[in-house]
Amino acid sequence: MTDPHVVGAGMIDFGELYEQSFDDLLESAYLSLIENVDKGVDPSDIDAAWYGTIDIANEGSSGSAVAHATGLFETPITRVENACATGSDAFRNAAQAVKAGDAEVALVIGAEKMTDSTEGLIASAALERLWRGRGVTMPAYFGMRATRHLEEYETTREQIAEISVKNHENGTKYPHAHQQFECTVEDVKESPTVSYPLNLYDCCPVTDGACAVLVTSEERAREFTDDPIRVAGYGLASDTFQRGAPEALTNFPATRQASSQAYERAGLGPDDIDVAEVHDCFSITELITYEDLGFCEDGKGGQFVDEGRPHLDGDKPVNPSGGLLSKGHPIGATGVAQIAEIFEQLRGEAGDVQVDSPEVGLQHNIGIGRNATGAVSCVNILERP
Amino acid sequence: MTDPHVVGAGMIDFGELYEQSFDDLLESAYLSLIENVDKGVDPSDIDAAWYGTIDIANEGSSGSAVAHATGLFETPITRVENACATGSDAFRNAAQAVKAGDAEVALVIGAEKMTDSTEGLIASAALERLWRGRGVTMPAYFGMRATRHLEEYETTREQIAEISVKNHENGTKYPHAHQQFECTVEDVKESPTVSYPLNLYDCCPVTDGACAVLVTSEERAREFTDDPIRVAGYGLASDTFQRGAPEALTNFPATRQASSQAYERAGLGPDDIDVAEVHDCFSITELITYEDLGFCEDGKGGQFVDEGRPHLDGDKPVNPSGGLLSKGHPIGATGVAQIAEIFEQLRGEAGDVQVDSPEVGLQHNIGIGRNATGAVSCVNILERP
């Protein structure tokens, strides 16, 4: 049994890419990966691929879309869809296949053309089946978590806003980020209300993007780079909105379950994580995620921010890339991009957002099925071998 | 490294199930599986799931839909989409995870609510991006293959029709089949033209359905049954319509590539296959598939039928279940159901469609991405251990 290793990553600048088709996004990310592999990669070495997209533009995209964008026509290509955890779950499936020996050199590629969606902004996207008729949009769903967190704990509105401030500051230093501007806690509090208590700057933007990474076996990793990064663990879990468990109003059980799977596989715990890219679709989501991942105690997410711990120079830097709030959230690409960012961090190649000598990095998504049946979380842990 | 084994299967009767929701289909297939496992299975034993649907009704279905239908809320559930190979690729991903040791007891579940599709009948579904404007519907696409096969080889219209006759005859004996009626070659030839030379009885119907199977490791297989079936090999490949290769007009390169991967993994060849469930979305598709899988030489698919070899009492029985032509083609469920049928055949439990003492069975899908970028094929091979 081999350990999967990440040996390369390629990412395009995220943004409102009206001038690029969905195929263009896939092709650009793939070519960026091919150019970025330290010792080069011959496309014929790639013997399997996993492709993440929720196909929000409803193009009917299957694995063959990647075959066209890359020329990998005879290669097995599986499309994975798992709400906002789509990209990270595509990565997990690739890692499993490499571990099984069924793939030796696996491409993971994610893309989303959010600006082509007929569903409109994430900010207004409704959860379709059960909740739309009850007015529960995505911001409303997360807004209710924020309200409850403010009520149950000593969390303040300012602490929630500070997460957006931090991530936008990081994003100004990260070349691929979409919304590159700094803002203050006051700016966040005074931006237009989307769904109380969340305002516009508490919400991630609508962003197109794509990213690709290369995963291979321990045995073959050094064919591609002298500095491979080991996949130490991964986890995936679902949850429901309909159990009515009170604790689920201030946290996400799916994240707790997925991260405990990943920690167990890796033989690591929250204290071992040196850098994390987590799912900040809304500012409150990141605050809750600190608690769900075990970075701090339940109810102490606000204090964790106040102490500066998740900041770039803190002891537990979270979202040095600017996170979804600044970088954007092209759904199928998001998890793959977070893997690429952790890969760069662990190799010391993260430029102006490089944190201090990380050995272990964690990537996290929490998603909500469009059919509103529940939440899904995926967590991957990478480490320097 | 362990070999994955199938240890149970549950399937619902396929049909126009207007009275059942998509969730009902998932729940029914899951409960049928749970009831059918010889020695029983405790749902808490299931530690991962793969879920196949193309979500043709555009419900935005993710892994959490299966969590709701099954109660497996803390279980990793990945949704796989790969055109008509969706169910079979979900199975392949589950098998890989079991092989990797990341899952010990994996659920594979597929479902499709074709009657809820806004795209209408398969018979009229157009390939969206490139070809719709040029009039190339699914039946037109396969019809052109038929025309070319008739032109290039000694294939006759009657031989193509005979496949539909055979599969409908089988379907009358298979309890889960949707369209249970017998027809003659003349009936097929006189049924209304859909796209020349294919008539109505050359086309699979529009069918709702769901199916679930259970995959586990060799070590744990006998906890669930004394008669497990080994997963011997699998393969997946894509292809394009845009290469203009003449040989691709009379066969499907993706099937050739996927089956050669599966044969190689299994250490087996076409001569070793005792029973097959293959993708007969149209009668011509099955004829071409005989050649693509190596059951006969190129151009000899018609002769293969004439000799009675793919019939229930032939030496190479194909689609004893009635195939997609009789049983129906609820896309995400189709591949999983074929796995369930091969599982039953190899265990000698196929009732009126049981073939004579098969040791090795093959399952095959060929699909076309809705965005018309290309074809995808998945092949799985099962055998008695």
mmCIF file of C-alpha atoms in Angstrom, chain A residues 103-309:
data_model
loop_
_atom_site.group_PDB
_atom_site.id
_atom_site.type_symbol
_atom_site.label_atom_id
_atom_site.label_comp_id
_atom_site.label_asym_id
_atom_site.label_seq_id
_atom_site.Cartn_x
_atom_site.Cartn_y
_atom_site.Cartn_z
ATOM 1 C CA ALA A 103 -3.919 4.818 -10.497
ATOM 2 C CA GLU A 104 -0.272 5.760 -10.351
ATOM 3 C CA VAL A 105 -0.454 9.329 -11.577
ATOM 4 C CA ALA A 106 -3.827 10.955 -11.052
ATOM 5 C CA LEU A 107 -5.074 14.333 -12.188
ATOM 6 C CA VAL A 108 -7.549 16.158 -9.977
ATOM 7 C CA ILE A 109 -9.259 19.061 -11.679
ATOM 8 C CA GLY A 110 -12.114 21.269 -10.555
ATOM 9 C CA ALA A 111 -13.938 24.088 -12.290
ATOM 10 C CA GLU A 112 -17.074 26.160 -12.041
ATOM 11 C CA LYS A 113 -18.542 28.880 -14.224
ATOM 12 C CA MET A 114 -20.626 30.605 -11.580
ATOM 13 C CA THR A 115 -21.367 33.584 -13.796
ATOM 14 C CA ASP A 116 -23.164 31.253 -16.234
ATOM 15 C CA SER A 117 -25.513 29.997 -13.548
ATOM 16 C CA THR A 118 -29.175 30.546 -14.034
ATOM 17 C CA GLU A 119 -29.558 30.289 -10.274
ATOM 18 C CA GLY A 120 -28.085 33.699 -9.747
ATOM 19 C CA LEU A 121 -25.810 34.742 -6.924
ATOM 20 C CA ILE A 122 -24.835 32.479 -4.076
ATOM 21 C CA ALA A 123 -26.181 35.345 -2.039
ATOM 22 C CA SER A 124 -29.652 34.709 -3.372
ATOM 23 C CA ALA A 125 -29.480 31.003 -4.151
ATOM 24 C CA ALA A 126 -32.310 29.272 -2.394
ATOM 25 C CA LEU A 127 -32.236 25.759 -1.029
ATOM 26 C CA GLU A 128 -34.618 24.224 -3.427
ATOM 27 C CA ARG A 129 -36.838 21.558 -2.121
ATOM 28 C CA LEU A 130 -37.865 22.047 1.470
ATOM 29 C CA TRP A 131 -36.677 25.461 2.375
ATOM 30 C CA ARG A 132 -37.154 27.769 -0.587
ATOM 31 C CA GLY A 133 -40.845 28.107 0.134
ATOM 32 C CA ARG A 134 -39.934 28.991 3.698
ATOM 33 C CA GLY A 135 -37.516 31.716 2.640
ATOM 34 C CA VAL A 136 -34.351 29.915 3.705
ATOM 35 C CA THR A 137 -31.702 31.066 1.255
ATOM 36 C CA MET A 138 -28.044 30.150 1.753
ATOM 37 C CA PRO A 139 -27.280 33.447 3.541
ATOM 38 C CA ALA A 140 -30.384 32.972 5.678
ATOM 39 C CA TYR A 141 -29.296 29.478 6.607
ATOM 40 C CA PHE A 142 -25.851 30.646 7.701
ATOM 41 C CA GLY A 143 -27.269 33.849 9.162
ATOM 42 C CA MET A 144 -29.387 31.790 11.549
ATOM 43 C CA ARG A 145 -26.228 30.012 12.715
ATOM 44 C CA ALA A 146 -24.658 33.404 13.349
ATOM 45 C CA THR A 147 -27.668 34.642 15.309
ATOM 46 C CA ARG A 148 -27.670 31.549 17.444
ATOM 47 C CA HIS A 149 -23.906 31.745 18.046
ATOM 48 C CA LEU A 150 -24.252 35.377 19.133
ATOM 49 C CA GLU A 151 -27.067 34.337 21.463
ATOM 50 C CA GLU A 152 -25.552 31.199 22.989
ATOM 51 C CA TYR A 153 -21.982 32.368 23.500
ATOM 52 C CA GLU A 154 -20.039 35.538 24.134
ATOM 53 C CA THR A 155 -19.428 35.901 20.420
ATOM 54 C CA THR A 156 -19.698 39.478 19.137
ATOM 55 C CA ARG A 157 -20.686 40.874 15.755
ATOM 56 C CA GLU A 158 -17.242 42.469 15.569
ATOM 57 C CA GLN A 159 -15.484 39.120 15.965
ATOM 58 C CA ILE A 160 -17.475 37.682 13.072
ATOM 59 C CA ALA A 161 -16.661 40.745 10.938
ATOM 60 C CA GLU A 162 -12.974 40.493 11.830
ATOM 61 C CA ILE A 163 -12.778 37.189 9.910
ATOM 62 C CA SER A 164 -13.794 38.972 6.737
ATOM 63 C CA VAL A 165 -11.299 41.752 7.460
ATOM 64 C CA LYS A 166 -8.506 39.191 7.952
ATOM 65 C CA ASN A 167 -9.325 37.249 4.815
ATOM 66 C CA HIS A 168 -9.632 40.316 2.624
ATOM 67 C CA GLU A 169 -6.271 41.555 3.921
ATOM 68 C CA ASN A 170 -4.723 38.174 3.063
ATOM 69 C CA GLY A 171 -6.405 38.208 -0.329
ATOM 70 C CA THR A 172 -4.711 41.456 -1.315
ATOM 71 C CA LYS A 173 -1.408 39.565 -1.079
ATOM 72 C CA TYR A 174 -2.546 36.446 -2.919
ATOM 73 C CA PRO A 175 -2.200 36.707 -6.699
ATOM 74 C CA HIS A 176 -5.155 34.479 -7.694
ATOM 75 C CA ALA A 177 -7.757 36.119 -5.427
ATOM 76 C CA HIS A 178 -10.845 37.671 -7.001
ATOM 77 C CA GLN A 179 -11.894 40.453 -4.615
ATOM 78 C CA GLN A 180 -8.652 42.180 -3.691
ATOM 79 C CA PHE A 181 -9.490 45.013 -1.340
ATOM 80 C CA GLU A 182 -8.985 45.725 2.315
ATOM 81 C CA CYS A 183 -11.864 46.501 4.602
ATOM 82 C CA THR A 184 -12.424 47.336 8.257
ATOM 83 C CA VAL A 185 -14.798 45.893 10.822
ATOM 84 C CA GLU A 186 -16.866 49.052 10.357
ATOM 85 C CA ASP A 187 -16.947 48.516 6.578
ATOM 86 C CA VAL A 188 -18.275 45.002 7.101
ATOM 87 C CA LYS A 189 -20.870 46.176 9.612
ATOM 88 C CA GLU A 190 -22.001 49.001 7.330
ATOM 89 C CA SER A 191 -22.131 47.016 4.089
ATOM 90 C CA PRO A 192 -25.664 46.219 2.907
ATOM 91 C CA THR A 193 -27.581 43.592 4.851
ATOM 92 C CA VAL A 194 -27.938 40.307 2.978
ATOM 93 C CA SER A 195 -29.561 38.223 5.687
ATOM 94 C CA TYR A 196 -29.349 39.416 9.279
ATOM 95 C CA PRO A 197 -26.801 39.514 10.808
ATOM 96 C CA LEU A 198 -24.729 38.844 7.676
ATOM 97 C CA ASN A 199 -23.878 41.769 5.416
ATOM 98 C CA LEU A 200 -22.426 41.874 1.917
ATOM 99 C CA TYR A 201 -18.808 41.705 3.130
ATOM 100 C CA ASP A 202 -19.661 38.651 5.220
ATOM 101 C CA CYS A 203 -20.480 36.759 1.984
ATOM 102 C CA CYS A 204 -18.154 35.264 -0.614
ATOM 103 C CA PRO A 205 -18.473 36.695 -4.121
ATOM 104 C CA VAL A 206 -19.699 34.981 -7.301
ATOM 105 C CA THR A 207 -16.535 33.802 -8.991
ATOM 106 C CA ASP A 208 -15.402 31.682 -11.932
ATOM 107 C CA GLY A 209 -12.299 29.556 -11.565
ATOM 108 C CA ALA A 210 -10.462 26.302 -12.035
ATOM 109 C CA CYS A 211 -7.559 24.457 -10.472
ATOM 110 C CA ALA A 212 -5.674 21.213 -11.069
ATOM 111 C CA VAL A 213 -3.315 19.147 -8.922
ATOM 112 C CA LEU A 214 -1.319 15.998 -9.587
ATOM 113 C CA VAL A 215 -1.344 13.058 -7.145
ATOM 114 C CA THR A 216 0.989 10.090 -7.401
ATOM 115 C CA SER A 217 2.376 7.234 -5.368
ATOM 116 C CA GLU A 218 5.243 7.553 -2.898
ATOM 117 C CA GLU A 219 7.351 5.411 -5.239
ATOM 118 C CA ARG A 220 6.886 7.707 -8.228
ATOM 119 C CA ALA A 221 6.677 11.085 -6.521
ATOM 120 C CA ARG A 222 10.322 12.003 -7.053
ATOM 121 C CA GLU A 223 10.013 11.508 -10.811
ATOM 122 C CA PHE A 224 8.049 14.748 -10.735
ATOM 123 C CA THR A 225 9.570 16.814 -7.925
ATOM 124 C CA ASP A 226 12.208 16.689 -5.217
ATOM 125 C CA ASP A 227 9.671 18.236 -2.866
ATOM 126 C CA PRO A 228 6.491 16.131 -2.832
ATOM 127 C CA ILE A 229 3.813 16.584 -0.185
ATOM 128 C CA ARG A 230 2.262 13.540 1.452
ATOM 129 C CA VAL A 231 -1.505 13.050 1.728
ATOM 130 C CA ALA A 232 -1.743 12.099 5.401
ATOM 131 C CA GLY A 233 -5.489 11.685 5.812
ATOM 132 C CA TYR A 234 -8.955 12.469 4.578
ATOM 133 C CA GLY A 235 -12.545 12.268 5.721
ATOM 134 C CA LEU A 236 -16.037 12.880 4.402
ATOM 135 C CA ALA A 237 -19.378 13.003 6.170
ATOM 136 C CA SER A 238 -22.952 14.085 5.645
ATOM 137 C CA ASP A 239 -25.473 15.604 7.961
ATOM 138 C CA THR A 240 -29.117 16.528 7.921
ATOM 139 C CA PHE A 241 -31.032 19.688 8.728
ATOM 140 C CA GLN A 242 -33.968 17.720 9.928
ATOM 141 C CA ARG A 243 -32.747 16.068 13.079
ATOM 142 C CA GLY A 244 -33.410 19.165 15.143
ATOM 143 C CA ALA A 245 -30.347 18.580 17.294
ATOM 144 C CA PRO A 246 -29.731 21.828 19.195
ATOM 145 C CA GLU A 247 -25.938 21.507 18.972
ATOM 146 C CA ALA A 248 -26.244 21.553 15.173
ATOM 147 C CA LEU A 249 -27.489 25.131 15.324
ATOM 148 C CA THR A 250 -24.088 26.460 16.366
ATOM 149 C CA ASN A 251 -21.820 23.959 14.644
ATOM 150 C CA PHE A 252 -21.661 21.527 11.749
ATOM 151 C CA PRO A 253 -21.672 17.859 12.809
ATOM 152 C CA ALA A 254 -20.493 16.890 9.295
ATOM 153 C CA THR A 255 -17.261 18.856 9.772
ATOM 154 C CA ARG A 256 -16.674 17.235 13.155
ATOM 155 C CA GLN A 257 -17.165 13.775 11.711
ATOM 156 C CA ALA A 258 -15.093 14.402 8.558
ATOM 157 C CA SER A 259 -12.222 15.966 10.484
ATOM 158 C CA SER A 260 -12.176 13.224 13.084
ATOM 159 C CA GLN A 261 -11.896 10.668 10.249
ATOM 160 C CA ALA A 262 -9.051 12.671 8.715
ATOM 161 C CA TYR A 263 -7.223 13.184 12.013
ATOM 162 C CA GLU A 264 -7.514 9.472 12.781
ATOM 163 C CA ARG A 265 -6.199 8.411 9.367
ATOM 164 C CA ALA A 266 -3.328 10.882 9.678
ATOM 165 C CA GLY A 267 -2.544 9.979 13.279
ATOM 166 C CA LEU A 268 -2.651 13.708 13.988
ATOM 167 C CA GLY A 269 -4.838 16.123 15.906
ATOM 168 C CA PRO A 270 -5.853 19.758 15.725
ATOM 169 C CA ASP A 271 -2.741 20.854 17.600
ATOM 170 C CA ASP A 272 -0.579 19.462 14.805
ATOM 171 C CA ILE A 273 -2.103 21.676 12.105
ATOM 172 C CA ASP A 274 0.276 24.497 11.119
ATOM 173 C CA VAL A 275 -1.861 26.083 8.401
ATOM 174 C CA ALA A 276 -5.435 25.608 7.191
ATOM 175 C CA GLU A 277 -7.587 26.580 4.251
ATOM 176 C CA VAL A 278 -11.191 26.310 5.438
ATOM 177 C CA HIS A 279 -14.620 26.970 4.021
ATOM 178 C CA ASP A 280 -15.521 30.606 4.680
ATOM 179 C CA CYS A 281 -18.485 30.931 2.331
ATOM 180 C CA PHE A 282 -19.676 33.347 5.018
ATOM 181 C CA SER A 283 -17.628 34.867 7.813
ATOM 182 C CA ILE A 284 -19.609 32.955 10.449
ATOM 183 C CA THR A 285 -18.779 29.672 8.702
ATOM 184 C CA GLU A 286 -15.075 30.145 9.401
ATOM 185 C CA LEU A 287 -15.744 31.016 13.049
ATOM 186 C CA ILE A 288 -17.820 27.864 13.524
ATOM 187 C CA THR A 289 -15.172 25.850 11.686
ATOM 188 C CA TYR A 290 -12.469 26.817 14.213
ATOM 189 C CA GLU A 291 -14.596 25.022 16.793
ATOM 190 C CA ASP A 292 -15.604 22.104 14.579
ATOM 191 C CA LEU A 293 -11.977 21.373 13.670
ATOM 192 C CA GLY A 294 -10.915 21.529 17.315
ATOM 193 C CA PHE A 295 -8.733 24.618 16.903
ATOM 194 C CA CYS A 296 -10.511 26.035 19.958
ATOM 195 C CA GLU A 297 -13.273 25.042 22.351
ATOM 196 C CA ASP A 298 -16.948 25.306 21.477
ATOM 197 C CA GLY A 299 -18.139 28.854 21.814
ATOM 198 C CA LYS A 300 -14.599 30.238 21.804
ATOM 199 C CA GLY A 301 -14.331 30.947 18.060
ATOM 200 C CA GLY A 302 -14.748 34.667 18.649
ATOM 201 C CA GLN A 303 -12.033 34.743 21.270
ATOM 202 C CA PHE A 304 -9.790 32.738 18.898
ATOM 203 C CA VAL A 305 -10.099 35.588 16.389
ATOM 204 C CA ASP A 306 -9.614 38.299 19.022
ATOM 205 C CA GLU A 307 -6.338 36.715 20.030
ATOM 206 C CA GLY A 308 -5.104 36.940 16.449
ATOM 207 C CA ARG A 309 -4.468 33.228 16.267
#
